[in-house]
Structure formats: structure tokens, C-alpha cells
């Protein structure tokens, strides 16, 4: 777990905690990195800010290339009104090898999960904290996305964003 309360406001997260975090280009402490903010917080006072205006943030949460076990990867996400959000899971910790699935949060309150080259729509409320739950059972080759308590879809975790012939491995998350 990482709740951001132990970091100082303004800290770049990948620079501060390289064990768990990096960036797509392995450039912690740059514009690719997300930083700790106290502008919005689910609980108690801090959160991780992914800057929608700079167009550079590409933050990776490293999950270790796990090939067995079951995991619940969850967080609260806040998308400001008029902005969009996005994350994807990667089958490999080193980014860009194999996208497991993509999730978009559009600026009109609509969202989409894309996996197996199929899009699954959902809705969410902007400017409020939204609970995200990604359940991944590698042993059963099963994943599901739950947004604010409502399941969007479940599928074989070995699928990729654009197809069905992926690796059954949990690598990381790209924000």
C-alpha cells in the first residue's frame, strides 16, 4: 500500500519511492513523474496528482511481474470537472511490452474499459472520489473492473487491450 501521507507536498513520487514507482521513460523527478498534492484528498490530506495540463505525466506503479496469486488493486480516483483520466495495466513491469487493459474516464462522465479489442462502457461522476477496484486472479486467469461498487466487466486476465493472446502476468499500472 502507498497512501501518500508519508510524503511531502510537491514530492515527485517515483523519485521519492523508486521501489514501487517509476516513469514510462525511467525518468523519475521529471515531468513524467506524478507528485504529491494537498489540493484534493480522499483521506486524510494528500493524494497523487497526475497533471492533465502538461501532457507529459506517464507514471508507472511497479507490481513485480507476478505469475501466480490473486490481487485486489484498488484506489480512489478524482477526475476534475472538464478533464479526463486514464490508466492501463501492463502484463510486464517494463512498460510498453504488452498492455493488459485500458480504462478511460472522459470529461462528460462516461468511461470505457477496453480489453480483448472490445470496449465496455460505464459512467462515473466527475469532481468526486470514485472507487476503482481491479481484481486480478492470475491462477484462475480472471480479472474484473469495479467502479464505485458496480462491476463493469470480467474477463480472462491473459487478454490484452487489443486481443486475446496475452501473457497471464501482472506487471504494472500506467497512469
PDB file of N, CA and C in Angstrom, residues 52-156:
ATOM      1  N   UNK A  52      -2.974  16.939 -15.823  1.00  0.00           N
ATOM      2  CA  UNK A  52      -3.597  16.802 -17.142  1.00  0.00           C
ATOM      3  C   UNK A  52      -3.174  17.897 -18.118  1.00  0.00           C
ATOM      4  N   UNK A  53      -2.591  18.962 -17.612  1.00  0.00           N
ATOM      5  CA  UNK A  53      -2.267  20.088 -18.478  1.00  0.00           C
ATOM      6  C   UNK A  53      -0.879  20.011 -19.093  1.00  0.00           C
ATOM      7  N   UNK A  54       0.019  19.224 -18.477  1.00  0.00           N
ATOM      8  CA  UNK A  54       1.385  19.219 -19.011  1.00  0.00           C
ATOM      9  C   UNK A  54       1.568  18.247 -20.163  1.00  0.00           C
ATOM     10  N   UNK A  55       0.700  17.230 -20.258  1.00  0.00           N
ATOM     11  CA  UNK A  55       0.798  16.263 -21.346  1.00  0.00           C
ATOM     12  C   UNK A  55       2.012  15.355 -21.261  1.00  0.00           C
ATOM     13  N   UNK A  56       2.720  15.398 -20.146  1.00  0.00           N
ATOM     14  CA  UNK A  56       3.949  14.631 -20.014  1.00  0.00           C
ATOM     15  C   UNK A  56       3.852  13.474 -19.032  1.00  0.00           C
ATOM     16  N   UNK A  57       2.977  13.577 -18.030  1.00  0.00           N
ATOM     17  CA  UNK A  57       2.952  12.595 -16.961  1.00  0.00           C
ATOM     18  C   UNK A  57       2.679  11.207 -17.516  1.00  0.00           C
ATOM     19  N   UNK A  58       3.534  10.276 -17.177  1.00  0.00           N
ATOM     20  CA  UNK A  58       3.419   8.885 -17.606  1.00  0.00           C
ATOM     21  C   UNK A  58       4.035   8.036 -16.505  1.00  0.00           C
ATOM     22  N   UNK A  59       3.283   7.861 -15.451  1.00  0.00           N
ATOM     23  CA  UNK A  59       3.756   7.273 -14.201  1.00  0.00           C
ATOM     24  C   UNK A  59       3.437   5.789 -14.143  1.00  0.00           C
ATOM     25  N   UNK A  60       4.397   5.004 -13.690  1.00  0.00           N
ATOM     26  CA  UNK A  60       4.250   3.546 -13.602  1.00  0.00           C
ATOM     27  C   UNK A  60       4.314   3.094 -12.148  1.00  0.00           C
ATOM     28  N   UNK A  61       3.302   2.332 -11.710  1.00  0.00           N
ATOM     29  CA  UNK A  61       3.340   1.624 -10.434  1.00  0.00           C
ATOM     30  C   UNK A  61       3.827   0.218 -10.739  1.00  0.00           C
ATOM     31  N   UNK A  62       4.985  -0.134 -10.204  1.00  0.00           N
ATOM     32  CA  UNK A  62       5.591  -1.443 -10.481  1.00  0.00           C
ATOM     33  C   UNK A  62       4.966  -2.508  -9.581  1.00  0.00           C
ATOM     34  N   UNK A  63       4.465  -3.566 -10.191  1.00  0.00           N
ATOM     35  CA  UNK A  63       3.784  -4.626  -9.451  1.00  0.00           C
ATOM     36  C   UNK A  63       4.525  -5.959  -9.482  1.00  0.00           C
ATOM     37  N   UNK A  64       5.702  -6.020 -10.077  1.00  0.00           N
ATOM     38  CA  UNK A  64       6.588  -7.151  -9.852  1.00  0.00           C
ATOM     39  C   UNK A  64       6.540  -8.336 -10.785  1.00  0.00           C
ATOM     40  N   UNK A  65       5.870  -8.251 -11.930  1.00  0.00           N
ATOM     41  CA  UNK A  65       5.821  -9.390 -12.853  1.00  0.00           C
ATOM     42  C   UNK A  65       5.340 -10.667 -12.165  1.00  0.00           C
ATOM     43  N   UNK A  66       4.252 -10.553 -11.453  1.00  0.00           N
ATOM     44  CA  UNK A  66       3.700 -11.689 -10.711  1.00  0.00           C
ATOM     45  C   UNK A  66       3.064 -12.694 -11.676  1.00  0.00           C
ATOM     46  N   UNK A  67       3.344 -13.975 -11.457  1.00  0.00           N
ATOM     47  CA  UNK A  67       2.830 -15.037 -12.322  1.00  0.00           C
ATOM     48  C   UNK A  67       1.904 -16.007 -11.584  1.00  0.00           C
ATOM     49  N   UNK A  68       1.615 -15.724 -10.322  1.00  0.00           N
ATOM     50  CA  UNK A  68       0.660 -16.530  -9.566  1.00  0.00           C
ATOM     51  C   UNK A  68       0.062 -15.667  -8.464  1.00  0.00           C
ATOM     52  N   UNK A  69      -1.075 -16.135  -7.947  1.00  0.00           N
ATOM     53  CA  UNK A  69      -1.731 -15.423  -6.860  1.00  0.00           C
ATOM     54  C   UNK A  69      -2.935 -14.630  -7.331  1.00  0.00           C
ATOM     55  N   UNK A  70      -3.627 -14.055  -6.351  1.00  0.00           N
ATOM     56  CA  UNK A  70      -4.796 -13.216  -6.605  1.00  0.00           C
ATOM     57  C   UNK A  70      -4.575 -11.876  -5.914  1.00  0.00           C
ATOM     58  N   UNK A  71      -4.955 -10.782  -6.590  1.00  0.00           N
ATOM     59  CA  UNK A  71      -4.647  -9.440  -6.105  1.00  0.00           C
ATOM     60  C   UNK A  71      -5.849  -8.528  -6.303  1.00  0.00           C
ATOM     61  N   UNK A  72      -6.081  -7.673  -5.315  1.00  0.00           N
ATOM     62  CA  UNK A  72      -7.060  -6.609  -5.439  1.00  0.00           C
ATOM     63  C   UNK A  72      -6.271  -5.309  -5.463  1.00  0.00           C
ATOM     64  N   UNK A  73      -6.269  -4.666  -6.604  1.00  0.00           N
ATOM     65  CA  UNK A  73      -5.547  -3.416  -6.780  1.00  0.00           C
ATOM     66  C   UNK A  73      -6.599  -2.317  -6.820  1.00  0.00           C
ATOM     67  N   UNK A  74      -6.649  -1.521  -5.764  1.00  0.00           N
ATOM     68  CA  UNK A  74      -7.711  -0.533  -5.687  1.00  0.00           C
ATOM     69  C   UNK A  74      -7.183   0.814  -5.221  1.00  0.00           C
ATOM     70  N   UNK A  75      -7.913   1.846  -5.604  1.00  0.00           N
ATOM     71  CA  UNK A  75      -7.598   3.202  -5.192  1.00  0.00           C
ATOM     72  C   UNK A  75      -8.831   4.063  -5.405  1.00  0.00           C
ATOM     73  N   UNK A  76      -8.786   5.263  -4.868  1.00  0.00           N
ATOM     74  CA  UNK A  76      -9.802   6.264  -5.134  1.00  0.00           C
ATOM     75  C   UNK A  76      -9.220   7.240  -6.139  1.00  0.00           C
ATOM     76  N   UNK A  77     -10.054   7.624  -7.103  1.00  0.00           N
ATOM     77  CA  UNK A  77      -9.594   8.469  -8.200  1.00  0.00           C
ATOM     78  C   UNK A  77     -10.520   9.678  -8.314  1.00  0.00           C
ATOM     79  N   UNK A  78      -9.919  10.835  -8.508  1.00  0.00           N
ATOM     80  CA  UNK A  78     -10.663  12.082  -8.635  1.00  0.00           C
ATOM     81  C   UNK A  78     -10.330  12.690  -9.985  1.00  0.00           C
ATOM     82  N   UNK A  79     -11.343  12.858 -10.820  1.00  0.00           N
ATOM     83  CA  UNK A  79     -11.169  13.500 -12.122  1.00  0.00           C
ATOM     84  C   UNK A  79     -11.890  14.839 -12.043  1.00  0.00           C
ATOM     85  N   UNK A  80     -11.130  15.905 -12.141  1.00  0.00           N
ATOM     86  CA  UNK A  80     -11.716  17.241 -12.050  1.00  0.00           C
ATOM     87  C   UNK A  80     -12.724  17.453 -13.184  1.00  0.00           C
ATOM     88  N   UNK A  81     -13.739  18.261 -12.912  1.00  0.00           N
ATOM     89  CA  UNK A  81     -14.745  18.588 -13.928  1.00  0.00           C
ATOM     90  C   UNK A  81     -14.058  19.192 -15.146  1.00  0.00           C
ATOM     91  N   UNK A  82     -14.457  18.708 -16.325  1.00  0.00           N
ATOM     92  CA  UNK A  82     -13.895  19.221 -17.568  1.00  0.00           C
ATOM     93  C   UNK A  82     -12.596  18.550 -17.989  1.00  0.00           C
ATOM     94  N   UNK A  83     -12.109  17.603 -17.198  1.00  0.00           N
ATOM     95  CA  UNK A  83     -10.868  16.889 -17.522  1.00  0.00           C
ATOM     96  C   UNK A  83     -11.157  15.413 -17.759  1.00  0.00           C
ATOM     97  N   UNK A  84     -10.136  14.693 -18.199  1.00  0.00           N
ATOM     98  CA  UNK A  84     -10.241  13.261 -18.434  1.00  0.00           C
ATOM     99  C   UNK A  84      -9.200  12.522 -17.597  1.00  0.00           C
ATOM    100  N   UNK A  85      -9.426  11.247 -17.388  1.00  0.00           N
ATOM    101  CA  UNK A  85      -8.469  10.398 -16.686  1.00  0.00           C
ATOM    102  C   UNK A  85      -8.224   9.128 -17.480  1.00  0.00           C
ATOM    103  N   UNK A  86      -7.130   8.460 -17.146  1.00  0.00           N
ATOM    104  CA  UNK A  86      -6.768   7.249 -17.886  1.00  0.00           C
ATOM    105  C   UNK A  86      -5.785   6.435 -17.053  1.00  0.00           C
ATOM    106  N   UNK A  87      -5.899   5.122 -17.153  1.00  0.00           N
ATOM    107  CA  UNK A  87      -4.851   4.221 -16.677  1.00  0.00           C
ATOM    108  C   UNK A  87      -4.915   2.949 -17.497  1.00  0.00           C
ATOM    109  N   UNK A  88      -3.799   2.218 -17.490  1.00  0.00           N
ATOM    110  CA  UNK A  88      -3.800   0.897 -18.098  1.00  0.00           C
ATOM    111  C   UNK A  88      -2.938  -0.031 -17.261  1.00  0.00           C
ATOM    112  N   UNK A  89      -3.275  -1.297 -17.305  1.00  0.00           N
ATOM    113  CA  UNK A  89      -2.439  -2.325 -16.693  1.00  0.00           C
ATOM    114  C   UNK A  89      -1.528  -2.877 -17.773  1.00  0.00           C
ATOM    115  N   UNK A  90      -0.333  -3.209 -17.371  1.00  0.00           N
ATOM    116  CA  UNK A  90       0.662  -3.810 -18.260  1.00  0.00           C
ATOM    117  C   UNK A  90       0.919  -5.243 -17.781  1.00  0.00           C
ATOM    118  N   UNK A  91       1.111  -6.155 -18.705  1.00  0.00           N
ATOM    119  CA  UNK A  91       1.447  -7.528 -18.327  1.00  0.00           C
ATOM    120  C   UNK A  91       2.899  -7.650 -17.884  1.00  0.00           C
ATOM    121  N   UNK A  92       3.720  -6.679 -18.232  1.00  0.00           N
ATOM    122  CA  UNK A  92       5.128  -6.683 -17.830  1.00  0.00           C
ATOM    123  C   UNK A  92       5.440  -5.391 -17.090  1.00  0.00           C
ATOM    124  N   UNK A  93       6.306  -5.480 -16.081  1.00  0.00           N
ATOM    125  CA  UNK A  93       6.683  -4.297 -15.315  1.00  0.00           C
ATOM    126  C   UNK A  93       7.397  -3.269 -16.187  1.00  0.00           C
ATOM    127  N   UNK A  94       8.198  -3.734 -17.113  1.00  0.00           N
ATOM    128  CA  UNK A  94       8.821  -2.839 -18.079  1.00  0.00           C
ATOM    129  C   UNK A  94       7.736  -2.403 -19.058  1.00  0.00           C
ATOM    130  N   UNK A  95       7.404  -1.113 -19.105  1.00  0.00           N
ATOM    131  CA  UNK A  95       6.236  -0.677 -19.871  1.00  0.00           C
ATOM    132  C   UNK A  95       6.403  -0.802 -21.385  1.00  0.00           C
ATOM    133  N   UNK A  96       5.264  -0.965 -22.038  1.00  0.00           N
ATOM    134  CA  UNK A  96       5.218  -0.956 -23.488  1.00  0.00           C
ATOM    135  C   UNK A  96       5.356  -2.309 -24.152  1.00  0.00           C
ATOM    136  N   UNK A  97       5.511  -3.366 -23.378  1.00  0.00           N
ATOM    137  CA  UNK A  97       5.659  -4.695 -23.967  1.00  0.00           C
ATOM    138  C   UNK A  97       4.290  -5.282 -24.305  1.00  0.00           C
ATOM    139  N   UNK A  98       3.355  -5.186 -23.343  1.00  0.00           N
ATOM    140  CA  UNK A  98       2.045  -5.801 -23.547  1.00  0.00           C
ATOM    141  C   UNK A  98       1.016  -5.131 -22.641  1.00  0.00           C
ATOM    142  N   UNK A  99       0.081  -4.378 -23.246  1.00  0.00           N
ATOM    143  CA  UNK A  99      -0.997  -3.747 -22.495  1.00  0.00           C
ATOM    144  C   UNK A  99      -2.012  -4.825 -22.116  1.00  0.00           C
ATOM    145  N   UNK A 100      -2.359  -4.939 -20.840  1.00  0.00           N
ATOM    146  CA  UNK A 100      -3.371  -5.899 -20.402  1.00  0.00           C
ATOM    147  C   UNK A 100      -4.783  -5.360 -20.655  1.00  0.00           C
ATOM    148  N   UNK A 101      -5.036  -4.121 -20.225  1.00  0.00           N
ATOM    149  CA  UNK A 101      -6.314  -3.465 -20.490  1.00  0.00           C
ATOM    150  C   UNK A 101      -6.175  -1.969 -20.238  1.00  0.00           C
ATOM    151  N   UNK A 102      -7.053  -1.193 -20.873  1.00  0.00           N
ATOM    152  CA  UNK A 102      -7.060   0.270 -20.761  1.00  0.00           C
ATOM    153  C   UNK A 102      -8.387   0.720 -20.169  1.00  0.00           C
ATOM    154  N   UNK A 103      -8.331   1.813 -19.386  1.00  0.00           N
ATOM    155  CA  UNK A 103      -9.546   2.386 -18.809  1.00  0.00           C
ATOM    156  C   UNK A 103      -9.500   3.903 -18.989  1.00  0.00           C
ATOM    157  N   UNK A 104     -10.536   4.447 -19.635  1.00  0.00           N
ATOM    158  CA  UNK A 104     -10.644   5.884 -19.877  1.00  0.00           C
ATOM    159  C   UNK A 104     -11.784   6.457 -19.055  1.00  0.00           C
ATOM    160  N   UNK A 105     -11.581   7.666 -18.548  1.00  0.00           N
ATOM    161  CA  UNK A 105     -12.597   8.444 -17.863  1.00  0.00           C
ATOM    162  C   UNK A 105     -12.734   9.746 -18.656  1.00  0.00           C
ATOM    163  N   UNK A 106     -13.814   9.879 -19.407  1.00  0.00           N
ATOM    164  CA  UNK A 106     -13.978  11.029 -20.295  1.00  0.00           C
ATOM    165  C   UNK A 106     -14.526  12.232 -19.529  1.00  0.00           C
ATOM    166  N   UNK A 107     -14.440  13.399 -20.163  1.00  0.00           N
ATOM    167  CA  UNK A 107     -14.822  14.641 -19.495  1.00  0.00           C
ATOM    168  C   UNK A 107     -16.331  14.871 -19.427  1.00  0.00           C
ATOM    169  N   UNK A 108     -17.130  13.920 -19.882  1.00  0.00           N
ATOM    170  CA  UNK A 108     -18.591  14.038 -19.793  1.00  0.00           C
ATOM    171  C   UNK A 108     -19.191  13.032 -18.805  1.00  0.00           C
ATOM    172  N   UNK A 109     -18.342  12.345 -18.016  1.00  0.00           N
ATOM    173  CA  UNK A 109     -18.834  11.366 -17.050  1.00  0.00           C
ATOM    174  C   UNK A 109     -18.973   9.961 -17.610  1.00  0.00           C
ATOM    175  N   UNK A 110     -18.656   9.772 -18.876  1.00  0.00           N
ATOM    176  CA  UNK A 110     -18.649   8.436 -19.477  1.00  0.00           C
ATOM    177  C   UNK A 110     -17.264   7.829 -19.292  1.00  0.00           C
ATOM    178  N   UNK A 111     -17.209   6.511 -19.238  1.00  0.00           N
ATOM    179  CA  UNK A 111     -15.941   5.813 -19.164  1.00  0.00           C
ATOM    180  C   UNK A 111     -15.971   4.590 -20.056  1.00  0.00           C
ATOM    181  N   UNK A 112     -14.787   4.057 -20.332  1.00  0.00           N
ATOM    182  CA  UNK A 112     -14.685   2.840 -21.150  1.00  0.00           C
ATOM    183  C   UNK A 112     -13.534   1.985 -20.652  1.00  0.00           C
ATOM    184  N   UNK A 113     -13.813   0.706 -20.571  1.00  0.00           N
ATOM    185  CA  UNK A 113     -12.793  -0.324 -20.398  1.00  0.00           C
ATOM    186  C   UNK A 113     -12.581  -0.929 -21.776  1.00  0.00           C
ATOM    187  N   UNK A 114     -11.315  -1.103 -22.166  1.00  0.00           N
ATOM    188  CA  UNK A 114     -11.044  -1.824 -23.419  1.00  0.00           C
ATOM    189  C   UNK A 114     -10.150  -3.011 -23.109  1.00  0.00           C
ATOM    190  N   UNK A 115     -10.641  -4.207 -23.470  1.00  0.00           N
ATOM    191  CA  UNK A 115      -9.893  -5.444 -23.305  1.00  0.00           C
ATOM    192  C   UNK A 115     -10.387  -6.434 -24.353  1.00  0.00           C
ATOM    193  N   UNK A 116      -9.463  -7.228 -24.897  1.00  0.00           N
ATOM    194  CA  UNK A 116      -9.842  -8.186 -25.930  1.00  0.00           C
ATOM    195  C   UNK A 116     -10.350  -7.518 -27.190  1.00  0.00           C
ATOM    196  N   UNK A 117      -9.937  -6.263 -27.401  1.00  0.00           N
ATOM    197  CA  UNK A 117     -10.348  -5.448 -28.547  1.00  0.00           C
ATOM    198  C   UNK A 117     -11.843  -5.132 -28.539  1.00  0.00           C
ATOM    199  N   UNK A 118     -12.447  -5.117 -27.329  1.00  0.00           N
ATOM    200  CA  UNK A 118     -13.854  -4.765 -27.153  1.00  0.00           C
ATOM    201  C   UNK A 118     -13.928  -3.667 -26.094  1.00  0.00           C
ATOM    202  N   UNK A 119     -14.798  -2.672 -26.310  1.00  0.00           N
ATOM    203  CA  UNK A 119     -14.988  -1.590 -25.344  1.00  0.00           C
ATOM    204  C   UNK A 119     -16.233  -1.850 -24.509  1.00  0.00           C
ATOM    205  N   UNK A 120     -16.104  -1.638 -23.203  1.00  0.00           N
ATOM    206  CA  UNK A 120     -17.198  -1.823 -22.254  1.00  0.00           C
ATOM    207  C   UNK A 120     -17.451  -0.482 -21.565  1.00  0.00           C
ATOM    208  N   UNK A 121     -18.626   0.125 -21.796  1.00  0.00           N
ATOM    209  CA  UNK A 121     -18.893   1.452 -21.242  1.00  0.00           C
ATOM    210  C   UNK A 121     -19.316   1.403 -19.773  1.00  0.00           C
ATOM    211  N   UNK A 122     -19.086   2.512 -19.092  1.00  0.00           N
ATOM    212  CA  UNK A 122     -19.571   2.715 -17.730  1.00  0.00           C
ATOM    213  C   UNK A 122     -19.712   4.218 -17.520  1.00  0.00           C
ATOM    214  N   UNK A 123     -20.281   4.603 -16.408  1.00  0.00           N
ATOM    215  CA  UNK A 123     -20.373   6.017 -16.065  1.00  0.00           C
ATOM    216  C   UNK A 123     -19.722   6.251 -14.713  1.00  0.00           C
ATOM    217  N   UNK A 124     -19.332   7.487 -14.480  1.00  0.00           N
ATOM    218  CA  UNK A 124     -18.763   7.905 -13.197  1.00  0.00           C
ATOM    219  C   UNK A 124     -19.114   9.375 -13.007  1.00  0.00           C
ATOM    220  N   UNK A 125     -18.915   9.884 -11.824  1.00  0.00           N
ATOM    221  CA  UNK A 125     -19.219  11.276 -11.532  1.00  0.00           C
ATOM    222  C   UNK A 125     -17.925  12.063 -11.411  1.00  0.00           C
ATOM    223  N   UNK A 126     -17.797  13.113 -12.205  1.00  0.00           N
ATOM    224  CA  UNK A 126     -16.612  13.961 -12.126  1.00  0.00           C
ATOM    225  C   UNK A 126     -16.641  14.778 -10.840  1.00  0.00           C
ATOM    226  N   UNK A 127     -15.458  15.235 -10.431  1.00  0.00           N
ATOM    227  CA  UNK A 127     -15.275  16.098  -9.259  1.00  0.00           C
ATOM    228  C   UNK A 127     -15.761  15.447  -7.969  1.00  0.00           C
ATOM    229  N   UNK A 128     -15.719  14.106  -7.926  1.00  0.00           N
ATOM    230  CA  UNK A 128     -15.962  13.351  -6.699  1.00  0.00           C
ATOM    231  C   UNK A 128     -14.969  12.192  -6.676  1.00  0.00           C
ATOM    232  N   UNK A 129     -14.723  11.653  -5.522  1.00  0.00           N
ATOM    233  CA  UNK A 129     -13.832  10.497  -5.414  1.00  0.00           C
ATOM    234  C   UNK A 129     -14.571   9.259  -5.877  1.00  0.00           C
ATOM    235  N   UNK A 130     -13.962   8.534  -6.794  1.00  0.00           N
ATOM    236  CA  UNK A 130     -14.534   7.328  -7.393  1.00  0.00           C
ATOM    237  C   UNK A 130     -13.670   6.148  -6.968  1.00  0.00           C
ATOM    238  N   UNK A 131     -14.311   5.116  -6.441  1.00  0.00           N
ATOM    239  CA  UNK A 131     -13.576   3.924  -6.011  1.00  0.00           C
ATOM    240  C   UNK A 131     -13.334   3.010  -7.212  1.00  0.00           C
ATOM    241  N   UNK A 132     -12.059   2.671  -7.426  1.00  0.00           N
ATOM    242  CA  UNK A 132     -11.644   1.792  -8.509  1.00  0.00           C
ATOM    243  C   UNK A 132     -11.135   0.492  -7.897  1.00  0.00           C
ATOM    244  N   UNK A 133     -11.655  -0.632  -8.356  1.00  0.00           N
ATOM    245  CA  UNK A 133     -11.191  -1.944  -7.909  1.00  0.00           C
ATOM    246  C   UNK A 133     -10.862  -2.797  -9.127  1.00  0.00           C
ATOM    247  N   UNK A 134      -9.614  -3.192  -9.207  1.00  0.00           N
ATOM    248  CA  UNK A 134      -9.182  -4.116 -10.253  1.00  0.00           C
ATOM    249  C   UNK A 134      -8.822  -5.422  -9.557  1.00  0.00           C
ATOM    250  N   UNK A 135      -9.663  -6.431  -9.721  1.00  0.00           N
ATOM    251  CA  UNK A 135      -9.420  -7.743  -9.125  1.00  0.00           C
ATOM    252  C   UNK A 135      -8.742  -8.618 -10.167  1.00  0.00           C
ATOM    253  N   UNK A 136      -7.596  -9.162  -9.799  1.00  0.00           N
ATOM    254  CA  UNK A 136      -6.818  -9.965 -10.740  1.00  0.00           C
ATOM    255  C   UNK A 136      -6.442 -11.281 -10.067  1.00  0.00           C
ATOM    256  N   UNK A 137      -6.936 -12.376 -10.625  1.00  0.00           N
ATOM    257  CA  UNK A 137      -6.615 -13.715 -10.130  1.00  0.00           C
ATOM    258  C   UNK A 137      -5.819 -14.414 -11.229  1.00  0.00           C
ATOM    259  N   UNK A 138      -4.518 -14.403 -11.086  1.00  0.00           N
ATOM    260  CA  UNK A 138      -3.643 -14.994 -12.104  1.00  0.00           C
ATOM    261  C   UNK A 138      -3.857 -16.497 -12.181  1.00  0.00           C
ATOM    262  N   UNK A 139      -3.998 -17.152 -11.027  1.00  0.00           N
ATOM    263  CA  UNK A 139      -4.164 -18.610 -11.012  1.00  0.00           C
ATOM    264  C   UNK A 139      -5.419 -19.050 -11.762  1.00  0.00           C
ATOM    265  N   UNK A 140      -6.495 -18.278 -11.657  1.00  0.00           N
ATOM    266  CA  UNK A 140      -7.747 -18.601 -12.358  1.00  0.00           C
ATOM    267  C   UNK A 140      -7.834 -17.904 -13.717  1.00  0.00           C
ATOM    268  N   UNK A 141      -6.813 -17.101 -14.067  1.00  0.00           N
ATOM    269  CA  UNK A 141      -6.810 -16.304 -15.302  1.00  0.00           C
ATOM    270  C   UNK A 141      -8.113 -15.510 -15.424  1.00  0.00           C
ATOM    271  N   UNK A 142      -8.367 -14.675 -14.399  1.00  0.00           N
ATOM    272  CA  UNK A 142      -9.607 -13.916 -14.336  1.00  0.00           C
ATOM    273  C   UNK A 142      -9.332 -12.516 -13.796  1.00  0.00           C
ATOM    274  N   UNK A 143      -9.955 -11.534 -14.406  1.00  0.00           N
ATOM    275  CA  UNK A 143      -9.866 -10.147 -13.940  1.00  0.00           C
ATOM    276  C   UNK A 143     -11.241  -9.519 -13.992  1.00  0.00           C
ATOM    277  N   UNK A 144     -11.435  -8.478 -13.186  1.00  0.00           N
ATOM    278  CA  UNK A 144     -12.668  -7.702 -13.253  1.00  0.00           C
ATOM    279  C   UNK A 144     -12.373  -6.265 -12.865  1.00  0.00           C
ATOM    280  N   UNK A 145     -13.174  -5.367 -13.412  1.00  0.00           N
ATOM    281  CA  UNK A 145     -13.112  -3.949 -13.074  1.00  0.00           C
ATOM    282  C   UNK A 145     -14.422  -3.576 -12.405  1.00  0.00           C
ATOM    283  N   UNK A 146     -14.305  -2.950 -11.230  1.00  0.00           N
ATOM    284  CA  UNK A 146     -15.462  -2.457 -10.490  1.00  0.00           C
ATOM    285  C   UNK A 146     -15.258  -0.963 -10.269  1.00  0.00           C
ATOM    286  N   UNK A 147     -16.228  -0.159 -10.676  1.00  0.00           N
ATOM    287  CA  UNK A 147     -16.181   1.292 -10.499  1.00  0.00           C
ATOM    288  C   UNK A 147     -17.334   1.685  -9.582  1.00  0.00           C
ATOM    289  N   UNK A 148     -16.989   2.246  -8.427  1.00  0.00           N
ATOM    290  CA  UNK A 148     -17.988   2.663  -7.424  1.00  0.00           C
ATOM    291  C   UNK A 148     -18.971   1.548  -7.079  1.00  0.00           C
ATOM    292  N   UNK A 149     -18.434   0.335  -6.903  1.00  0.00           N
ATOM    293  CA  UNK A 149     -19.251  -0.789  -6.479  1.00  0.00           C
ATOM    294  C   UNK A 149     -20.007  -1.506  -7.583  1.00  0.00           C
ATOM    295  N   UNK A 150     -19.898  -1.043  -8.808  1.00  0.00           N
ATOM    296  CA  UNK A 150     -20.599  -1.680  -9.928  1.00  0.00           C
ATOM    297  C   UNK A 150     -19.587  -2.335 -10.856  1.00  0.00           C
ATOM    298  N   UNK A 151     -19.744  -3.635 -11.080  1.00  0.00           N
ATOM    299  CA  UNK A 151     -18.826  -4.329 -11.981  1.00  0.00           C
ATOM    300  C   UNK A 151     -19.066  -3.878 -13.418  1.00  0.00           C
ATOM    301  N   UNK A 152     -17.986  -3.473 -14.070  1.00  0.00           N
ATOM    302  CA  UNK A 152     -18.050  -3.076 -15.475  1.00  0.00           C
ATOM    303  C   UNK A 152     -17.984  -4.318 -16.357  1.00  0.00           C
ATOM    304  N   UNK A 153     -17.039  -5.218 -16.032  1.00  0.00           N
ATOM    305  CA  UNK A 153     -16.857  -6.425 -16.847  1.00  0.00           C
ATOM    306  C   UNK A 153     -15.850  -7.329 -16.152  1.00  0.00           C
ATOM    307  N   UNK A 154     -15.906  -8.620 -16.456  1.00  0.00           N
ATOM    308  CA  UNK A 154     -14.859  -9.567 -16.048  1.00  0.00           C
ATOM    309  C   UNK A 154     -14.419 -10.327 -17.294  1.00  0.00           C
ATOM    310  N   UNK A 155     -13.155 -10.796 -17.295  1.00  0.00           N
ATOM    311  CA  UNK A 155     -12.567 -11.383 -18.492  1.00  0.00           C
ATOM    312  C   UNK A 155     -11.331 -12.195 -18.109  1.00  0.00           C
ATOM    313  N   UNK A 156     -10.809 -13.019 -19.014  1.00  0.00           N
ATOM    314  CA  UNK A 156      -9.543 -13.700 -18.755  1.00  0.00           C
ATOM    315  C   UNK A 156      -8.415 -12.667 -18.658  1.00  0.00           C
TER     316      UNK A 156
END
